Amino acid sequence: MDDLKLVLKEREKDSHKGENGTVLVIGGSKDFVGAPALAGLAALRTGIDLVVVAAPYRTAWTINTYSPDLITKKLHGEFFVKAHARQVFDMVPNFDVICIGSGMATRPETESFVREVCSEVVTRPKVIDADAIKALHGMQVANAVFTPHAKEFEIYTGQKLPDKEKEKTDLLKSYASRETVFLLKGPVDLITDGSRVRRNTTGNPGMTVGGTGDVLAGLCAGLLAHNTGDKFHAACAAAFLNGKIGDELYRKMGYGFTAGDMIHEIPASISRCLR
């Protein structure tokens, strides 16, 4: 909860659209349309001003029908290819934070696109999730927050996570740094920047439902857009808030809640945490 208070800044009364955080979500494919929409809406619900989703053409149009609150950039084709990188580079200066990976699917052409974007975009913090983590296997990325689950971490590093938490934490720290924060998702989330380590215990088994990871990535991007200089505290706040929302929904609905339900709960949960 303290991390959330550190990250969220007071909005100026005379501020204008775009001055309270902007996020570019890069994700989606013909088979995974909902994931980037969930990430984008989660980011928006943290209280930032603007989210744009860059997605393959039909995916982007479907996202438009899902929510009028999300603007989309429609990229030619059914999935990301390396040629799309130039269009993304042209967009990046207009945003505070980049969130990449949700619903991208795994194709060689998409992997090339992700590696190109994450190597060239260094001036904006990046939240790297899901298929983008897999695409970056073995590649160091600066100015980033990685949000893997155990299998994604193993694909990225080539190393199996130990069972004991101390050994797991030490391995995680060896890949993290001040510029590269890791948020390892699990029954207990582990967040580290290589020196500081935080355990997050909010959350419950109902959060194994599809889409909760996309919500987490969006929360992290949105909170980071409030204060783009503090990746560690933004990641800690996102993990806490994501689990807290899941716990609140479990009390109301049992294990029948969905990632979409989590989106609607975000503003009220933030308000309760800040009281």
Tab-separated table of C-alpha atoms in Angstrom:
chain	number	residue	atom	x	y	z
A	1	MET	CA	0.000	0.000	0.000
A	2	ASP	CA	2.884	2.390	0.767
A	3	ASP	CA	4.277	1.784	-2.724
A	4	LEU	CA	0.958	2.843	-4.225
A	5	LYS	CA	1.067	6.103	-2.266
A	6	LEU	CA	4.639	6.714	-3.418
A	7	VAL	CA	3.828	6.139	-7.077
A	8	LEU	CA	0.552	8.031	-7.467
A	9	LYS	CA	1.050	11.774	-7.717
A	10	GLU	CA	-1.510	14.473	-7.021
A	11	ARG	CA	-3.091	15.747	-10.221
A	12	GLU	CA	-2.643	19.466	-10.905
A	13	LYS	CA	-5.960	21.314	-11.083
A	14	ASP	CA	-4.946	23.137	-14.269
A	15	SER	CA	-3.443	20.111	-16.029
A	16	HIS	CA	-4.343	19.216	-19.605
A	17	LYS	CA	-4.966	15.941	-21.437
A	18	GLY	CA	-1.740	14.011	-21.758
A	19	GLU	CA	-0.028	15.553	-18.739
A	20	ASN	CA	-1.194	12.850	-16.320
A	21	GLY	CA	0.312	9.817	-17.993
A	22	THR	CA	0.147	8.141	-21.393
A	23	VAL	CA	0.738	4.487	-22.296
A	24	LEU	CA	1.289	2.728	-25.613
A	25	VAL	CA	0.220	-0.931	-25.484
A	26	ILE	CA	1.765	-3.107	-28.196
A	27	GLY	CA	0.091	-6.488	-28.468
A	28	GLY	CA	-2.587	-8.730	-29.860
A	29	SER	CA	-2.962	-11.150	-32.752
A	30	LYS	CA	-5.856	-12.749	-34.599
A	31	ASP	CA	-6.294	-15.419	-31.901
A	32	PHE	CA	-5.679	-13.187	-28.863
A	33	VAL	CA	-7.734	-10.025	-29.120
A	34	GLY	CA	-8.740	-9.516	-25.492
A	35	ALA	CA	-5.278	-9.465	-23.910
A	36	PRO	CA	-4.100	-6.028	-25.130
A	37	ALA	CA	-7.552	-4.591	-24.425
A	38	LEU	CA	-7.344	-5.788	-20.804
A	39	ALA	CA	-3.837	-4.354	-20.444
A	40	GLY	CA	-4.909	-1.043	-21.944
A	41	LEU	CA	-8.034	-0.694	-19.825
A	42	ALA	CA	-6.133	-1.609	-16.655
A	43	ALA	CA	-3.589	1.110	-17.398
A	44	LEU	CA	-6.359	3.626	-18.071
A	45	ARG	CA	-8.169	2.751	-14.833
A	46	THR	CA	-5.123	3.746	-12.772
A	47	GLY	CA	-6.071	7.330	-13.598
A	48	ILE	CA	-3.816	8.195	-16.519
A	49	ASP	CA	-5.024	10.307	-19.428
A	50	LEU	CA	-4.524	8.230	-22.543
A	51	VAL	CA	-3.919	4.688	-23.777
A	52	VAL	CA	-3.327	3.730	-27.398
A	53	VAL	CA	-3.165	0.080	-28.465
A	54	ALA	CA	-0.983	-0.721	-31.477
A	55	ALA	CA	-2.244	-4.017	-32.888
A	56	PRO	CA	-2.661	-5.971	-36.133
A	57	TYR	CA	-5.419	-4.568	-38.323
A	58	ARG	CA	-8.434	-6.774	-37.514
A	59	THR	CA	-7.394	-7.136	-33.895
A	60	ALA	CA	-7.314	-3.362	-33.524
A	61	TRP	CA	-10.783	-2.959	-35.036
A	62	THR	CA	-12.164	-5.583	-32.654
A	63	ILE	CA	-10.642	-3.716	-29.712
A	64	ASN	CA	-12.423	-0.571	-30.922
A	65	THR	CA	-15.754	-2.382	-30.719
A	66	TYR	CA	-14.902	-3.633	-27.226
A	67	SER	CA	-14.217	-0.233	-25.681
A	68	PRO	CA	-14.673	3.356	-26.851
A	69	ASP	CA	-12.050	4.408	-24.299
A	70	LEU	CA	-9.159	2.797	-26.178
A	71	ILE	CA	-7.634	4.370	-29.274
A	72	THR	CA	-6.011	1.911	-31.665
A	73	LYS	CA	-3.211	2.138	-34.186
A	74	LYS	CA	-4.002	-0.379	-36.910
A	75	LEU	CA	-0.978	-2.193	-38.335
A	76	HIS	CA	-1.263	-4.102	-41.606
A	77	GLY	CA	-1.480	-7.893	-41.292
A	78	GLU	CA	-2.689	-10.484	-38.790
A	79	PHE	CA	0.389	-10.472	-36.559
A	80	PHE	CA	3.443	-8.347	-35.819
A	81	VAL	CA	6.443	-8.458	-38.156
A	82	LYS	CA	9.781	-6.650	-38.059
A	83	ALA	CA	8.609	-4.102	-40.647
A	84	HIS	CA	6.120	-2.744	-38.094
A	85	ALA	CA	8.985	-1.539	-35.888
A	86	ARG	CA	9.401	1.700	-37.830
A	87	GLN	CA	5.743	2.626	-37.278
A	88	VAL	CA	6.125	1.927	-33.569
A	89	PHE	CA	9.308	4.014	-33.348
A	90	ASP	CA	7.401	6.963	-34.797
A	91	MET	CA	4.765	6.630	-32.059
A	92	VAL	CA	7.017	6.134	-29.030
A	93	PRO	CA	7.951	9.810	-28.394
A	94	ASN	CA	4.272	10.590	-27.753
A	95	PHE	CA	4.021	8.237	-24.750
A	96	ASP	CA	5.449	8.015	-21.247
A	97	VAL	CA	5.499	4.203	-21.001
A	98	ILE	CA	5.427	1.253	-23.412
A	99	CYS	CA	3.647	-2.017	-22.508
A	100	ILE	CA	4.529	-4.843	-24.889
A	101	GLY	CA	3.637	-8.523	-25.168
A	102	SER	CA	-0.008	-9.158	-24.294
A	103	GLY	CA	-1.603	-11.550	-26.786
A	104	MET	CA	1.174	-11.261	-29.372
A	105	ALA	CA	1.541	-15.007	-29.949
A	106	THR	CA	4.872	-16.601	-30.807
A	107	ARG	CA	6.071	-16.446	-34.406
A	108	PRO	CA	9.604	-15.943	-35.726
A	109	GLU	CA	8.532	-12.704	-37.442
A	110	THR	CA	6.960	-11.419	-34.230
A	111	GLU	CA	10.049	-12.342	-32.237
A	112	SER	CA	12.177	-10.240	-34.604
A	113	PHE	CA	9.796	-7.318	-34.145
A	114	VAL	CA	9.927	-7.527	-30.341
A	115	ARG	CA	13.716	-7.747	-30.238
A	116	GLU	CA	14.025	-4.760	-32.572
A	117	VAL	CA	11.630	-2.620	-30.536
A	118	CYS	CA	13.083	-3.499	-27.136
A	119	SER	CA	16.673	-2.927	-28.251
A	120	GLU	CA	15.978	0.439	-29.889
A	121	VAL	CA	13.448	1.984	-27.493
A	122	VAL	CA	15.645	3.061	-24.585
A	123	THR	CA	14.268	6.500	-23.709
A	124	ARG	CA	10.918	5.203	-22.446
A	125	PRO	CA	10.369	2.630	-19.689
A	126	LYS	CA	8.933	-0.636	-20.962
A	127	VAL	CA	6.688	-3.165	-19.242
A	128	ILE	CA	7.496	-6.493	-20.892
A	129	ASP	CA	4.980	-9.294	-20.510
A	130	ALA	CA	3.877	-12.670	-21.851
A	131	ASP	CA	5.006	-13.510	-25.393
A	132	ALA	CA	7.421	-10.573	-25.500
A	133	ILE	CA	9.363	-12.139	-22.621
A	134	LYS	CA	9.689	-15.363	-24.598
A	135	ALA	CA	10.783	-13.459	-27.702
A	136	LEU	CA	13.600	-11.767	-25.783
A	137	HIS	CA	15.209	-14.999	-24.525
A	138	GLY	CA	18.840	-14.378	-23.640
A	139	MET	CA	18.702	-10.651	-24.447
A	140	GLN	CA	19.382	-7.933	-21.880
A	141	VAL	CA	16.944	-5.023	-21.956
A	142	ALA	CA	17.470	-1.720	-20.150
A	143	ASN	CA	14.813	0.590	-18.717
A	144	ALA	CA	12.305	-2.230	-18.307
A	145	VAL	CA	10.024	-4.110	-15.951
A	146	PHE	CA	9.686	-7.812	-16.783
A	147	THR	CA	6.529	-9.532	-15.477
A	148	PRO	CA	7.100	-13.274	-16.031
A	149	HIS	CA	5.549	-16.308	-14.440
A	150	ALA	CA	7.937	-19.175	-13.681
A	151	LYS	CA	7.848	-20.777	-17.140
A	152	GLU	CA	8.369	-17.460	-18.933
A	153	PHE	CA	11.340	-16.715	-16.673
A	154	GLU	CA	12.848	-20.092	-17.524
A	155	ILE	CA	12.399	-19.476	-21.265
A	156	TYR	CA	13.935	-16.008	-20.976
A	157	THR	CA	16.953	-17.059	-18.904
A	158	GLY	CA	17.371	-20.720	-19.816
A	159	GLN	CA	17.447	-21.531	-16.095
A	160	LYS	CA	14.930	-23.448	-14.020
A	161	LEU	CA	13.752	-21.647	-10.908
A	162	PRO	CA	14.695	-23.340	-7.611
A	163	ASP	CA	11.929	-24.470	-5.279
A	164	LYS	CA	13.289	-22.681	-2.205
A	165	GLU	CA	12.366	-19.002	-2.053
A	166	LYS	CA	15.833	-17.825	-0.935
A	167	GLU	CA	17.522	-19.531	-3.892
A	168	LYS	CA	14.783	-18.341	-6.231
A	169	THR	CA	15.256	-14.775	-5.021
A	170	ASP	CA	19.026	-14.940	-5.478
A	171	LEU	CA	18.621	-16.143	-9.068
A	172	LEU	CA	16.075	-13.429	-9.793
A	173	LYS	CA	18.397	-10.767	-8.350
A	174	SER	CA	21.231	-11.918	-10.595
A	175	TYR	CA	19.217	-10.915	-13.667
A	176	ALA	CA	17.815	-7.681	-12.245
A	177	SER	CA	19.364	-4.244	-11.896
A	178	ARG	CA	18.392	-0.652	-11.195
A	179	GLU	CA	17.430	-0.397	-14.871
A	180	THR	CA	15.823	-3.845	-15.195
A	181	VAL	CA	13.221	-4.800	-12.599
A	182	PHE	CA	11.741	-8.299	-12.392
A	183	LEU	CA	8.259	-9.023	-11.046
A	184	LEU	CA	8.026	-12.800	-10.790
A	185	LYS	CA	4.369	-13.825	-10.547
A	186	GLY	CA	3.372	-16.685	-8.273
A	187	PRO	CA	1.490	-17.563	-5.073
A	188	VAL	CA	3.958	-15.097	-3.548
A	189	ASP	CA	5.133	-12.474	-6.037
A	190	LEU	CA	8.817	-11.551	-5.895
A	191	ILE	CA	9.928	-8.118	-7.076
A	192	THR	CA	13.571	-7.019	-7.290
A	193	ASP	CA	15.854	-4.446	-8.871
A	194	GLY	CA	18.938	-6.463	-8.011
A	195	SER	CA	19.416	-4.918	-4.580
A	196	ARG	CA	15.961	-4.377	-3.104
A	197	VAL	CA	13.545	-7.311	-2.843
A	198	ARG	CA	9.848	-7.210	-2.073
A	199	ARG	CA	7.463	-10.091	-1.387
A	200	ASN	CA	3.805	-9.587	-2.261
A	201	THR	CA	1.263	-11.876	-0.639
A	202	THR	CA	-2.023	-10.412	-1.899
A	203	GLY	CA	-3.990	-12.568	-4.336
A	204	ASN	CA	-5.707	-15.957	-4.320
A	205	PRO	CA	-6.128	-19.106	-6.483
A	206	GLY	CA	-9.013	-17.479	-8.376
A	207	MET	CA	-6.418	-15.397	-10.179
A	208	THR	CA	-5.345	-18.352	-12.289
A	209	VAL	CA	-8.179	-17.319	-14.628
A	210	GLY	CA	-6.967	-16.070	-18.008
A	211	GLY	CA	-6.226	-12.371	-18.385
A	212	THR	CA	-5.098	-11.487	-14.866
A	213	GLY	CA	-1.500	-11.246	-16.066
A	214	ASP	CA	-2.563	-8.770	-18.748
A	215	VAL	CA	-4.310	-6.718	-16.062
A	216	LEU	CA	-1.119	-6.765	-13.982
A	217	ALA	CA	0.990	-5.596	-16.933
A	218	GLY	CA	-1.463	-2.776	-17.589
A	219	LEU	CA	-1.510	-1.755	-13.934
A	220	CYS	CA	2.274	-1.671	-13.890
A	221	ALA	CA	2.402	0.457	-17.054
A	222	GLY	CA	-0.277	2.830	-15.795
A	223	LEU	CA	1.320	3.291	-12.382
A	224	LEU	CA	4.716	3.757	-13.999
A	225	ALA	CA	3.232	6.470	-16.231
A	226	HIS	CA	2.271	8.400	-13.090
A	227	ASN	CA	5.934	8.462	-12.058
A	228	THR	CA	8.211	7.228	-14.843
A	229	GLY	CA	11.355	7.339	-12.737
A	230	ASP	CA	10.535	4.583	-10.257
A	231	LYS	CA	10.186	1.156	-11.838
A	232	PHE	CA	10.702	-0.788	-8.609
A	233	HIS	CA	7.957	0.929	-6.620
A	234	ALA	CA	5.602	0.879	-9.618
A	235	ALA	CA	6.089	-2.887	-9.947
A	236	CYS	CA	5.569	-3.414	-6.207
A	237	ALA	CA	2.433	-1.275	-6.239
A	238	ALA	CA	1.051	-3.101	-9.281
A	239	ALA	CA	1.582	-6.534	-7.727
A	240	PHE	CA	-0.062	-5.439	-4.475
A	241	LEU	CA	-3.015	-3.794	-6.221
A	242	ASN	CA	-3.583	-6.676	-8.636
A	243	GLY	CA	-3.761	-9.172	-5.785
A	244	LYS	CA	-5.827	-6.852	-3.600
A	245	ILE	CA	-8.435	-6.516	-6.347
A	246	GLY	CA	-8.498	-10.298	-6.736
A	247	ASP	CA	-9.026	-10.706	-2.992
A	248	GLU	CA	-11.873	-8.182	-2.954
A	249	LEU	CA	-13.591	-9.922	-5.863
A	250	TYR	CA	-13.153	-13.335	-4.245
A	251	ARG	CA	-14.958	-12.091	-1.141
A	252	LYS	CA	-17.842	-10.887	-3.320
A	253	MET	CA	-17.999	-13.608	-5.976
A	254	GLY	CA	-15.957	-16.613	-4.958
A	255	TYR	CA	-13.855	-18.109	-7.741
A	256	GLY	CA	-16.247	-16.970	-10.477
A	257	PHE	CA	-14.636	-13.592	-11.135
A	258	THR	CA	-12.862	-12.768	-14.398
A	259	ALA	CA	-10.124	-10.419	-15.549
A	260	GLY	CA	-12.860	-8.176	-16.916
A	261	ASP	CA	-14.352	-7.924	-13.430
A	262	MET	CA	-10.952	-6.818	-12.154
A	263	ILE	CA	-10.866	-3.888	-14.584
A	264	HIS	CA	-14.041	-2.400	-13.126
A	265	GLU	CA	-12.753	-2.784	-9.560
A	266	ILE	CA	-9.482	-0.866	-10.089
A	267	PRO	CA	-10.559	2.738	-9.315
A	268	ALA	CA	-12.479	1.826	-6.157
A	269	SER	CA	-9.638	-0.359	-4.918
A	270	ILE	CA	-7.109	2.435	-5.451
A	271	SER	CA	-9.366	4.850	-3.574
A	272	ARG	CA	-9.670	2.471	-0.621
A	273	CYS	CA	-5.905	1.952	-0.498
A	274	LEU	CA	-5.215	5.690	-0.474
A	275	ARG	CA	-7.569	6.509	2.408
